[in-house]
Short mmCIF file of C-alpha atoms in Angstrom, two decimals:
data_model
loop_
_atom_site.label_atom_id
_atom_site.label_comp_id
_atom_site.label_asym_id
_atom_site.label_seq_id
_atom_site.Cartn_x
_atom_site.Cartn_y
_atom_site.Cartn_z
CA UNK A 1 -60.82 35.19 -4.47
CA UNK A 2 -57.23 34.95 -2.44
CA UNK A 3 -55.58 31.66 -3.23
CA UNK A 4 -54.93 29.01 -0.34
CA UNK A 5 -51.52 28.71 -1.55
CA UNK A 6 -49.15 25.96 -2.72
CA UNK A 7 -49.09 22.61 -0.72
CA UNK A 8 -46.40 20.49 -1.14
CA UNK A 9 -48.69 17.64 -0.06
CA UNK A 10 -47.62 14.72 -2.80
CA UNK A 11 -50.40 12.07 -3.04
CA UNK A 12 -51.99 13.06 0.53
CA UNK A 13 -55.62 14.20 0.25
CA UNK A 14 -56.97 17.24 1.51
CA UNK A 15 -59.78 14.96 2.71
CA UNK A 16 -60.36 11.76 3.24
CA UNK A 17 -63.16 9.25 4.65
CA UNK A 18 -62.51 6.19 5.86
CA UNK A 19 -65.15 3.36 6.33
CA UNK A 20 -68.04 6.08 6.78
CA UNK A 21 -71.05 4.36 8.24
CA UNK A 22 -74.50 5.68 9.22
CA UNK A 23 -77.68 4.02 10.38
CA UNK A 24 -81.45 5.18 10.77
CA UNK A 25 -83.22 2.84 12.35
CA UNK A 26 -83.44 -0.36 9.40
CA UNK A 27 -81.99 2.15 6.66
CA UNK A 28 -78.12 1.66 6.43
CA UNK A 29 -77.72 5.05 4.73
CA UNK A 30 -73.84 4.81 4.63
CA UNK A 31 -71.98 1.60 4.82
CA UNK A 32 -68.29 1.73 5.25
CA UNK A 33 -67.81 4.47 2.53
CA UNK A 34 -64.21 5.26 1.61
CA UNK A 35 -63.38 8.63 -0.18
CA UNK A 36 -60.30 10.52 -0.93
CA UNK A 37 -60.28 14.40 -2.56
CA UNK A 38 -57.16 15.77 -3.77
CA UNK A 39 -55.81 19.37 -3.42
CA UNK A 40 -57.11 21.01 -6.57
CA UNK A 41 -59.23 18.51 -7.61
CA UNK A 42 -63.19 18.79 -8.86
CA UNK A 43 -64.28 15.39 -7.54
CA UNK A 44 -67.87 14.01 -8.60
CA UNK A 45 -70.00 12.25 -5.91
CA UNK A 46 -72.62 10.59 -7.95
CA UNK A 47 -75.55 7.86 -6.96
CA UNK A 48 -79.04 8.09 -7.33
CA UNK A 49 -81.44 9.09 -5.56
CA UNK A 50 -81.17 7.49 -1.69
CA UNK A 51 -77.78 6.36 -2.37
CA UNK A 52 -76.14 7.85 0.47
CA UNK A 53 -74.58 11.03 -0.99
CA UNK A 54 -76.70 13.70 1.42
CA UNK A 55 -75.81 11.58 4.42
CA UNK A 56 -71.99 11.45 3.37
CA UNK A 57 -71.96 15.17 2.69
CA UNK A 58 -73.84 16.15 6.23
CA UNK A 59 -71.14 13.87 7.83
CA UNK A 60 -68.29 15.63 6.27
CA UNK A 61 -69.71 18.90 6.74
CA UNK A 62 -70.63 18.39 10.52
CA UNK A 63 -74.23 18.69 10.16
CA UNK A 64 -74.30 14.91 11.41
CA UNK A 65 -72.14 12.58 13.44
CA UNK A 66 -71.16 8.90 11.94
CA UNK A 67 -71.92 5.81 13.79
CA UNK A 68 -68.22 4.65 12.53
CA UNK A 69 -65.44 5.26 10.25
CA UNK A 70 -63.37 8.85 10.18
CA UNK A 71 -62.53 11.96 8.56
CA UNK A 72 -58.79 12.48 7.50
CA UNK A 73 -58.12 16.46 7.17
CA UNK A 74 -54.92 17.27 5.70
CA UNK A 75 -53.29 14.00 6.99
CA UNK A 76 -55.04 14.55 10.54
CA UNK A 77 -58.37 12.72 12.29
CA UNK A 78 -61.01 15.28 12.25
CA UNK A 79 -63.99 15.15 14.32
CA UNK A 80 -66.49 17.87 13.49
CA UNK A 81 -68.71 19.33 16.39
CA UNK A 82 -71.07 20.94 13.61
CA UNK A 83 -70.53 23.18 10.46
CA UNK A 84 -69.00 26.17 12.26
CA UNK A 85 -66.09 24.14 13.15
CA UNK A 86 -65.95 22.61 9.40
CA UNK A 87 -65.99 25.96 8.07
CA UNK A 88 -63.36 27.11 10.44
CA UNK A 89 -61.23 23.99 8.79
CA UNK A 90 -61.74 25.93 5.67
CA UNK A 91 -65.01 23.28 4.55
CA UNK A 92 -67.94 25.02 3.56
CA UNK A 93 -71.33 23.70 1.41
CA UNK A 94 -74.10 24.93 -0.60
CA UNK A 95 -76.99 22.93 0.03
CA UNK A 96 -79.58 21.54 -2.69
CA UNK A 97 -82.45 23.10 -0.12
CA UNK A 98 -81.69 26.52 0.77
CA UNK A 99 -80.89 27.97 4.05
CA UNK A 100 -82.16 31.70 3.73
CA UNK A 101 -84.22 33.72 5.72
CA UNK A 102 -87.09 35.03 3.75
CA UNK A 103 -87.62 38.11 5.52
CA UNK A 104 -83.83 39.19 5.65
CA UNK A 105 -82.13 40.86 2.26
CA UNK A 106 -79.25 39.22 0.25
CA UNK A 107 -76.63 41.04 2.09
CA UNK A 108 -77.71 40.15 5.45
CA UNK A 109 -78.12 36.42 4.39
CA UNK A 110 -74.70 36.66 3.55
CA UNK A 111 -73.45 38.34 6.69
CA UNK A 112 -74.83 35.32 8.67
CA UNK A 113 -72.22 33.16 7.76
CA UNK A 114 -69.32 35.73 7.66
CA UNK A 115 -67.25 37.70 10.35
CA UNK A 116 -68.75 41.01 11.57
CA UNK A 117 -68.52 44.03 8.11
CA UNK A 118 -70.15 46.91 7.78
CA UNK A 119 -73.01 46.52 5.65
CA UNK A 120 -71.82 49.16 3.07
CA UNK A 121 -68.76 47.58 2.71
CA UNK A 122 -70.22 43.82 1.93
CA UNK A 123 -72.84 44.85 -0.10
CA UNK A 124 -70.09 46.36 -2.17
CA UNK A 125 -68.47 42.94 -2.31
CA UNK A 126 -71.39 41.00 -2.74
CA UNK A 127 -72.19 43.49 -5.75
CA UNK A 128 -68.77 42.70 -7.27
CA UNK A 129 -68.24 38.96 -6.20
CA UNK A 130 -71.65 38.23 -7.96
CA UNK A 131 -70.87 40.10 -10.96
CA UNK A 132 -67.62 38.48 -11.20
CA UNK A 133 -68.72 34.94 -10.91
CA UNK A 134 -71.99 35.78 -13.37
CA UNK A 135 -74.13 35.34 -10.48
CA UNK A 136 -76.01 38.76 -10.36
CA UNK A 137 -77.34 39.52 -7.09
CA UNK A 138 -78.74 42.93 -5.81
CA UNK A 139 -77.51 42.92 -2.15
CA UNK A 140 -80.89 44.98 -0.97
CA UNK A 141 -83.43 43.01 -2.17
CA UNK A 142 -85.53 40.64 0.35
CA UNK A 143 -85.23 37.07 -0.67
CA UNK A 144 -88.61 36.32 -0.31
CA UNK A 145 -89.09 38.48 -3.48
CA UNK A 146 -86.53 36.40 -5.66
CA UNK A 147 -87.02 33.56 -7.69
CA UNK A 148 -85.57 30.03 -6.94
CA UNK A 149 -82.38 30.78 -9.07
CA UNK A 150 -81.89 33.88 -7.81
CA UNK A 151 -81.80 31.97 -3.75
CA UNK A 152 -79.81 29.54 -5.34
CA UNK A 153 -77.15 32.42 -6.55
CA UNK A 154 -77.32 33.62 -2.94
CA UNK A 155 -76.08 30.45 -1.55
CA UNK A 156 -73.59 29.98 -4.16
CA UNK A 157 -71.99 33.39 -3.43
CA UNK A 158 -72.31 33.10 0.25
CA UNK A 159 -70.15 30.24 0.03
CA UNK A 160 -67.50 31.46 -2.21
CA UNK A 161 -66.77 34.58 0.12
CA UNK A 162 -65.98 32.28 3.21
CA UNK A 163 -62.78 31.73 0.90
CA UNK A 164 -63.02 27.64 1.60
CA UNK A 165 -60.37 25.18 0.99
CA UNK A 166 -63.28 22.41 0.22
CA UNK A 167 -66.16 23.58 -1.42
CA UNK A 168 -69.22 21.09 -1.40
CA UNK A 169 -71.73 22.08 -3.82
CA UNK A 170 -75.48 19.79 -3.88
CA UNK A 171 -76.60 20.16 -7.21
CA UNK A 172 -75.38 23.74 -8.02
CA UNK A 173 -76.57 24.14 -11.73
CA UNK A 174 -80.43 22.89 -11.01
CA UNK A 175 -81.72 26.01 -11.61
CA UNK A 176 -79.11 27.81 -13.65
CA UNK A 177 -79.54 28.64 -17.44
CA UNK A 178 -76.64 27.21 -19.87
CA UNK A 179 -74.86 30.69 -19.48
CA UNK A 180 -74.96 30.72 -16.04
CA UNK A 181 -73.89 26.90 -15.53
CA UNK A 182 -70.82 28.00 -17.98
CA UNK A 183 -70.24 31.06 -15.90
CA UNK A 184 -69.81 28.67 -12.72
CA UNK A 185 -67.84 26.29 -14.42
CA UNK A 186 -65.21 29.00 -14.98
CA UNK A 187 -65.30 29.85 -11.69
CA UNK A 188 -64.67 26.37 -10.40
CA UNK A 189 -61.58 26.05 -12.47
CA UNK A 190 -60.56 29.06 -11.26
CA UNK A 191 -61.15 27.85 -7.66
CA UNK A 192 -59.41 24.41 -8.66
CA UNK A 193 -56.45 26.73 -10.20
CA UNK A 194 -55.41 28.11 -6.58
CA UNK A 195 -55.20 24.44 -5.20
CA UNK A 196 -58.72 24.40 -3.67
CA UNK A 197 -60.92 21.49 -4.02
CA UNK A 198 -64.72 20.88 -5.04
CA UNK A 199 -66.71 18.17 -4.09
CA UNK A 200 -69.53 18.26 -6.63
CA UNK A 201 -73.01 16.27 -6.36
CA UNK A 202 -74.96 16.58 -9.71
CA UNK A 203 -77.30 14.29 -11.89
CA UNK A 204 -76.43 16.02 -14.85
CA UNK A 205 -74.05 13.66 -16.27
CA UNK A 206 -72.78 15.58 -18.99
CA UNK A 207 -71.75 18.38 -17.17
CA UNK A 208 -70.14 15.97 -14.68
CA UNK A 209 -68.07 14.65 -17.80
CA UNK A 210 -66.86 18.16 -18.89
CA UNK A 211 -66.10 19.51 -15.01
CA UNK A 212 -64.50 16.62 -13.17
CA UNK A 213 -61.68 14.20 -13.53
CA UNK A 214 -62.45 11.46 -10.78
CA UNK A 215 -65.33 10.46 -9.14
CA UNK A 216 -66.91 8.37 -6.60
CA UNK A 217 -69.88 6.43 -7.32
CA UNK A 218 -72.69 5.46 -4.72
CA UNK A 219 -75.60 3.03 -4.87
CA UNK A 220 -77.64 1.57 -2.02
CA UNK A 221 -75.69 3.28 0.57
CA UNK A 222 -72.16 1.55 -0.79
CA UNK A 223 -69.32 2.95 -2.52
CA UNK A 224 -69.53 0.67 -6.05
CA UNK A 225 -67.16 2.63 -8.61
CA UNK A 226 -64.22 5.24 -8.82
CA UNK A 227 -63.86 6.51 -12.29
CA UNK A 228 -62.47 9.48 -14.37
CA UNK A 229 -65.84 10.44 -15.78
CA UNK A 230 -64.30 12.00 -18.83
CA UNK A 231 -63.55 8.77 -20.03
CA UNK A 232 -66.75 7.26 -19.56
CA UNK A 233 -69.94 8.44 -21.50
CA UNK A 234 -73.44 9.33 -19.71
CA UNK A 235 -74.68 5.90 -20.17
CA UNK A 236 -71.94 4.33 -18.52
CA UNK A 237 -72.12 6.46 -15.72
CA UNK A 238 -75.91 5.94 -15.24
CA UNK A 239 -75.41 2.43 -15.13
CA UNK A 240 -72.84 2.46 -12.26
CA UNK A 241 -75.14 4.69 -10.65
CA UNK A 242 -78.38 2.88 -11.22
CA UNK A 243 -76.98 -1.03 -11.70
CA UNK A 244 -79.06 -1.10 -15.17
CA UNK A 245 -79.29 0.65 -18.45
CA UNK A 246 -81.24 3.71 -18.76
CA UNK A 247 -84.04 3.70 -21.07
CA UNK A 248 -84.68 6.82 -23.31
CA UNK A 249 -87.76 8.48 -23.21
CA UNK A 250 -90.49 7.00 -25.21
CA UNK A 251 -91.75 9.98 -27.50
CA UNK A 252 -94.37 9.05 -30.22
CA UNK A 253 -95.55 12.24 -32.57
CA UNK A 254 -98.01 14.32 -30.87
CA UNK A 255 -100.94 15.86 -33.04
CA UNK A 256 -101.55 18.93 -31.34
CA UNK A 257 -104.69 19.46 -32.28
CA UNK A 258 -106.83 18.20 -29.79
CA UNK A 259 -109.03 20.37 -27.65
CA UNK A 260 -107.79 23.62 -25.74
CA UNK A 261 -107.07 22.59 -22.34
CA UNK A 262 -105.27 26.05 -21.76
CA UNK A 263 -105.60 29.24 -23.25
CA UNK A 264 -103.91 32.35 -21.85
CA UNK A 265 -105.04 35.36 -24.07
CA UNK A 266 -103.00 38.83 -23.40
CA UNK A 267 -102.29 38.27 -19.90
CA UNK A 268 -100.82 41.26 -18.08
CA UNK A 269 -99.48 40.72 -14.55
CA UNK A 270 -97.67 43.78 -12.30
CA UNK A 271 -95.12 42.21 -10.31
CA UNK A 272 -95.55 43.05 -6.78
CA UNK A 273 -92.02 43.74 -6.69
CA UNK A 274 -90.38 46.71 -7.97
CA UNK A 275 -87.50 44.55 -8.63
CA UNK A 276 -89.46 41.64 -10.34
CA UNK A 277 -90.98 41.23 -13.30
CA UNK A 278 -94.23 41.66 -15.11
CA UNK A 279 -95.88 39.78 -17.27
CA UNK A 280 -96.43 41.69 -20.61
CA UNK A 281 -99.14 40.53 -23.26
CA UNK A 282 -98.54 36.86 -22.57
CA UNK A 283 -100.71 34.64 -24.97
CA UNK A 284 -100.44 30.62 -25.70
CA UNK A 285 -102.19 27.65 -25.67
CA UNK A 286 -101.67 24.43 -24.62
CA UNK A 287 -104.17 21.42 -26.03
CA UNK A 288 -105.03 17.86 -25.56
CA UNK A 289 -102.08 15.32 -26.26
CA UNK A 290 -99.49 18.00 -26.65
CA UNK A 291 -96.79 19.26 -24.72
CA UNK A 292 -95.20 22.78 -24.80
CA UNK A 293 -92.26 24.28 -23.20
CA UNK A 294 -91.48 27.39 -21.66
CA UNK A 295 -87.55 28.23 -21.72
CA UNK A 296 -86.16 31.13 -19.85
CA UNK A 297 -83.14 32.31 -17.30
CA UNK A 298 -84.57 32.55 -13.86
CA UNK A 299 -85.96 35.83 -12.92
CA UNK A 300 -87.60 36.69 -16.24
CA UNK A 301 -91.28 35.89 -14.97
CA UNK A 302 -91.51 32.47 -14.69
CA UNK A 303 -92.56 32.48 -10.90
CA UNK A 304 -95.44 35.32 -11.71
CA UNK A 305 -96.67 32.91 -14.84
CA UNK A 306 -96.68 30.13 -12.83
CA UNK A 307 -98.71 32.18 -9.96
CA UNK A 308 -101.05 33.53 -12.65
CA UNK A 309 -101.61 29.99 -14.14
CA UNK A 310 -101.90 28.03 -10.54
CA UNK A 311 -104.30 30.92 -9.16
CA UNK A 312 -102.04 31.72 -6.50
CA UNK A 313 -102.62 35.17 -8.08
CA UNK A 314 -105.81 36.41 -9.83
CA UNK A 315 -105.98 37.75 -13.31
CA UNK A 316 -109.15 39.02 -15.35
CA UNK A 317 -111.11 36.25 -15.91
CA UNK A 318 -111.12 35.70 -19.69
CA UNK A 319 -107.20 35.96 -19.29
CA UNK A 320 -106.69 32.35 -18.43
CA UNK A 321 -109.13 29.62 -19.83
CA UNK A 322 -109.01 26.17 -18.36
CA UNK A 323 -111.19 23.94 -21.07
CA UNK A 324 -113.07 26.72 -22.65
CA UNK A 325 -113.89 28.03 -19.14
CA UNK A 326 -112.60 31.70 -17.74
CA UNK A 327 -110.66 30.97 -14.54
CA UNK A 328 -108.29 34.05 -14.44
CA UNK A 329 -110.26 35.36 -11.51
CA UNK A 330 -110.57 32.06 -9.37
CA UNK A 331 -108.33 30.52 -6.70
CA UNK A 332 -106.33 27.25 -6.96
CA UNK A 333 -108.91 25.13 -5.65
CA UNK A 334 -111.43 26.06 -8.30
CA UNK A 335 -109.01 25.42 -10.85
CA UNK A 336 -108.24 21.81 -9.47
CA UNK A 337 -111.64 20.88 -9.56
CA UNK A 338 -111.51 21.24 -13.57
CA UNK A 339 -108.86 18.91 -13.62
CA UNK A 340 -105.26 20.95 -13.41
CA UNK A 341 -102.51 20.08 -11.19
CA UNK A 342 -99.53 22.55 -10.58
CA UNK A 343 -96.18 21.23 -9.65
CA UNK A 344 -94.07 24.06 -8.59
CA UNK A 345 -90.03 24.09 -8.77
CA UNK A 346 -89.53 24.80 -5.12
CA UNK A 347 -90.29 21.83 -3.13
CA UNK A 348 -90.26 22.29 0.21
CA UNK A 349 -92.94 25.21 1.42
CA UNK A 350 -94.60 25.42 -2.33
CA UNK A 351 -94.84 21.68 -3.23
CA UNK A 352 -94.96 20.20 0.14
CA UNK A 353 -95.44 21.37 3.44
CA UNK A 354 -92.50 20.56 5.28
CA UNK A 355 -93.69 19.80 8.41
CA UNK A 356 -96.61 17.72 7.45
CA UNK A 357 -96.26 13.85 6.52
CA UNK A 358 -96.49 12.57 2.88
CA UNK A 359 -100.15 11.39 3.33
CA UNK A 360 -101.20 14.93 5.00
CA UNK A 361 -99.59 16.51 1.64
CA UNK A 362 -101.51 13.95 -0.33
CA UNK A 363 -104.33 15.13 1.50
CA UNK A 364 -103.86 18.86 1.21
CA UNK A 365 -103.73 18.87 -2.53
CA UNK A 366 -105.85 15.65 -3.64
CA UNK A 367 -108.69 15.45 -1.20
CA UNK A 368 -111.27 17.08 -3.61
CA UNK A 369 -110.38 14.60 -6.28
CA UNK A 370 -109.50 11.11 -4.45
CA UNK A 371 -112.90 11.68 -2.57
CA UNK A 372 -110.57 10.83 1.02
CA UNK A 373 -113.34 12.93 3.16
CA UNK A 374 -116.72 11.03 3.00
CA UNK A 375 -119.55 12.73 5.09
CA UNK A 376 -117.31 14.70 7.01
CA UNK A 377 -115.12 11.79 8.02
CA UNK A 378 -111.84 11.10 6.65
CA UNK A 379 -110.92 7.80 5.41
CA UNK A 380 -107.38 6.86 6.50
CA UNK A 381 -107.05 3.76 4.90
CA UNK A 382 -107.90 5.25 1.15
CA UNK A 383 -104.93 7.66 2.17
CA UNK A 384 -102.54 5.19 3.37
CA UNK A 385 -103.27 2.97 0.05
CA UNK A 386 -103.06 6.05 -2.20
CA UNK A 387 -99.72 7.21 -0.54
CA UNK A 388 -98.51 3.31 -0.57
CA UNK A 389 -99.13 3.66 -4.31
CA UNK A 390 -97.33 6.86 -5.41
CA UNK A 391 -94.52 5.08 -3.32
CA UNK A 392 -93.98 2.13 -5.06
CA UNK A 393 -95.03 3.74 -8.86
CA UNK A 394 -92.60 6.45 -8.21
CA UNK A 395 -89.98 4.87 -6.10
CA UNK A 396 -90.10 7.22 -3.48
CA UNK A 397 -87.38 6.11 -0.78
CA UNK A 398 -87.70 7.03 2.95
CA UNK A 399 -86.74 5.14 6.24
CA UNK A 400 -90.39 5.63 7.49
CA UNK A 401 -93.95 4.73 6.09
CA UNK A 402 -95.17 8.30 6.36
CA UNK A 403 -92.23 10.75 7.37
CA UNK A 404 -92.50 14.14 6.89
CA UNK A 405 -91.82 15.96 3.83
CA UNK A 406 -88.37 17.47 4.99
CA UNK A 407 -87.24 13.98 5.96
CA UNK A 408 -86.92 13.19 2.46
CA UNK A 409 -84.05 13.88 -0.25
CA UNK A 410 -84.46 16.73 -2.42
CA UNK A 411 -84.68 13.53 -5.38
CA UNK A 412 -87.32 11.68 -3.71
CA UNK A 413 -89.63 14.50 -2.57
CA UNK A 414 -89.55 15.64 -6.19
CA UNK A 415 -90.73 12.27 -7.27
CA UNK A 416 -93.71 11.96 -4.64
CA UNK A 417 -94.80 15.50 -5.59
CA UNK A 418 -94.91 14.71 -9.25
CA UNK A 419 -96.33 11.36 -8.34
CA UNK A 420 -98.98 13.11 -6.34
CA UNK A 421 -100.15 15.19 -8.88
CA UNK A 422 -100.30 12.64 -11.65
CA UNK A 423 -101.56 9.97 -9.98
CA UNK A 424 -104.55 12.43 -9.59
CA UNK A 425 -105.05 12.03 -13.18
CA UNK A 426 -105.23 15.66 -14.32
CA UNK A 427 -106.40 16.65 -17.70
CA UNK A 428 -104.04 19.44 -17.46
CA UNK A 429 -100.28 19.52 -15.63
CA UNK A 430 -98.20 22.93 -15.43
CA UNK A 431 -95.26 21.63 -14.12
CA UNK A 432 -91.92 23.84 -13.48
CA UNK A 433 -88.46 22.06 -13.34
CA UNK A 434 -89.43 18.58 -13.30
CA UNK A 435 -86.69 16.92 -12.87
CA UNK A 436 -84.66 19.46 -10.92
CA UNK A 437 -82.26 17.10 -8.55
CA UNK A 438 -82.96 13.98 -9.54
CA UNK A 439 -81.05 11.24 -10.65
CA UNK A 440 -80.95 9.97 -14.07
CA UNK A 441 -82.75 6.78 -13.92
CA UNK A 442 -85.83 9.17 -11.98
CA UNK A 443 -85.56 11.61 -14.80
CA UNK A 444 -86.35 9.66 -17.31
CA UNK A 445 -89.32 7.81 -15.35
CA UNK A 446 -90.68 11.35 -14.75
CA UNK A 447 -90.23 12.31 -18.35
CA UNK A 448 -91.47 9.84 -19.57
CA UNK A 449 -94.97 9.83 -16.83
CA UNK A 450 -95.59 13.67 -18.58
CA UNK A 451 -95.33 11.69 -22.13
CA UNK A 452 -97.66 9.16 -20.83
CA UNK A 453 -99.92 11.56 -19.81
CA UNK A 454 -99.86 13.87 -23.23
CA UNK A 455 -100.49 10.43 -24.99
CA UNK A 456 -103.60 9.69 -22.88
CA UNK A 457 -105.29 13.27 -24.24
CA UNK A 458 -103.69 15.06 -21.18
CA UNK A 459 -101.79 18.49 -21.72
CA UNK A 460 -98.81 19.83 -20.59
CA UNK A 461 -97.02 22.83 -20.01
CA UNK A 462 -93.30 22.36 -19.10
CA UNK A 463 -91.34 25.79 -17.56
CA UNK A 464 -87.84 24.57 -17.68
CA UNK A 465 -84.24 26.02 -18.01
CA UNK A 466 -83.02 22.66 -18.95
CA UNK A 467 -82.70 22.88 -22.67
CA UNK A 468 -82.29 18.90 -23.21
CA UNK A 469 -85.39 18.45 -21.20
CA UNK A 470 -87.56 20.93 -22.98
CA UNK A 471 -86.40 19.27 -26.64
CA UNK A 472 -86.59 15.80 -25.42
CA UNK A 473 -90.11 16.25 -23.91
CA UNK A 474 -91.81 19.22 -26.15
CA UNK A 475 -93.97 19.46 -29.10
CA UNK A 476 -93.28 23.48 -29.13
CA UNK A 477 -91.11 25.72 -27.22
CA UNK A 478 -91.52 29.09 -26.68
CA UNK A 479 -88.91 31.55 -24.37
CA UNK A 480 -89.84 33.59 -21.58
CA UNK A 481 -87.85 37.28 -21.31
CA UNK A 482 -88.23 40.28 -19.46
CA UNK A 483 -92.15 39.26 -19.08
CA UNK A 484 -92.50 38.78 -22.43
CA UNK A 485 -93.41 35.25 -24.60
CA UNK A 486 -91.66 34.64 -28.02
CA UNK A 487 -94.32 32.61 -29.60
CA UNK A 488 -94.17 28.86 -29.48
CA UNK A 489 -92.72 27.35 -32.17
CA UNK A 490 -92.51 23.57 -33.42
CA UNK A 491 -89.34 22.01 -31.68
CA UNK A 492 -88.26 21.11 -35.35
CA UNK A 493 -88.34 24.67 -36.18
CA UNK A 494 -85.82 25.46 -33.32
CA UNK A 495 -82.23 24.45 -32.03
CA UNK A 496 -80.59 24.70 -28.62
CA UNK A 497 -78.56 27.35 -29.86
CA UNK A 498 -81.02 29.70 -30.96
CA UNK A 499 -82.90 28.95 -27.59
CA UNK A 500 -79.73 29.67 -25.74
CA UNK A 501 -78.99 33.01 -27.76
CA UNK A 502 -82.63 34.01 -26.58
CA UNK A 503 -82.18 32.91 -23.03
CA UNK A 504 -78.70 34.68 -22.95
CA UNK A 505 -79.74 38.04 -24.64
CA UNK A 506 -81.73 38.13 -21.52
CA UNK A 507 -79.15 37.74 -19.09
CA UNK A 508 -76.87 40.62 -20.95
CA UNK A 509 -79.62 42.97 -20.20
CA UNK A 510 -79.59 41.90 -16.50
CA UNK A 511 -76.16 42.01 -16.41
CA UNK A 512 -75.71 45.80 -17.84
CA UNK A 513 -78.45 47.14 -15.74
CA UNK A 514 -77.20 50.10 -13.89
CA UNK A 515 -76.47 49.10 -10.24
CA UNK A 516 -78.91 51.09 -7.53
#
């Protein structure tokens, strides 16, 4: 990637935000926020869910206009008419929620953000650049065939290919493996060394401490602190964000000898995508009172496994059993009626219908359990009460009482989806990436909710790329690699290094696969 050149700017910021304010009805999302990002700096923007981070970066990227305040770009006032103008000035952004067209290929999605170029030449560039940054992509694959992690790679590569002066990254490592995260960090350090700047939004405070030397902390729409994260602890950063100490998840020893809630026996599932990952002889169980974790790099069969367990894809009847009943050939409704809940990693479009209100999303997934429809009549009062309880218990923040799902920030939407299913009192929960994109306080609460469910004789299966999360929660951990599942061994018999090596081996095999 070509550098931007040496800048003799002294102490002049590349970008400065001065007294930025934005109001949505009664909600003051940004309250006179100041921010300065200097050339060659990786600057962290921290805050709990609903703190105003998303609103601020959308203003900096030209998606929305501030009610008051000013953006200063390279020493001059800048009024952005939209993202195209922001990109023209050298501001690029990777969003937490993907902005991809599912029916187009990887290279076609990349082409939409770049000047016209022959497809063959652009495909070669995408292939080369993606591998240089450890974010492997096959240019000709359709997006709908890709995992969430692979879709995130498209967003990052597309943004890097715009040759930006300022790169805004919103939760870029939320679906990356430790190996991929290390590769991204090397990329960002190279970008910084070229004189470029990065505005880095993450709830993973340890990675912020490693990567960033300056940070702005928001709380309830206001700037509350500036600091050097490398001189802080994760606990002190979390305290700045939330305003109080974050309590560790309280995990009691699980016996794991309860009744088998989920049994999977020699599950074989051919992927409909020739570039996808088929499941091969996958067998494991999850018992009442137990949390089992499945680690793995995105694209190694996680989506296929979740689909088979949830009933979105059928298998032979006896390959999946819930409380002893064969359900492999049954759909998701039948499995829910047996007390199962399914929380996918992709929030919008899979976990929640974007255009539906929150109450409508509750109704879609919980109508059979909660009895919202009685004798053909919808009990709207009961539905409103259920939504209010979810919002209160899981601290789901939004400017309206019952907004559409797409109006929520990523972290608040995740809290809503997890809360909706947990408050349905399931006997079995299968969850993928449970704390993707949520702040430290909310992550601790969501994890504690899963632990509490297990301690009340529920069974929990967690599919995650976050090894810290898996080791914090799980009684047993297995690794999914190229569609095959390793034995689920007790947590105490494994280390992060041993799990990481098994995950990394899958990545190395993908990286050395021949390019078609």
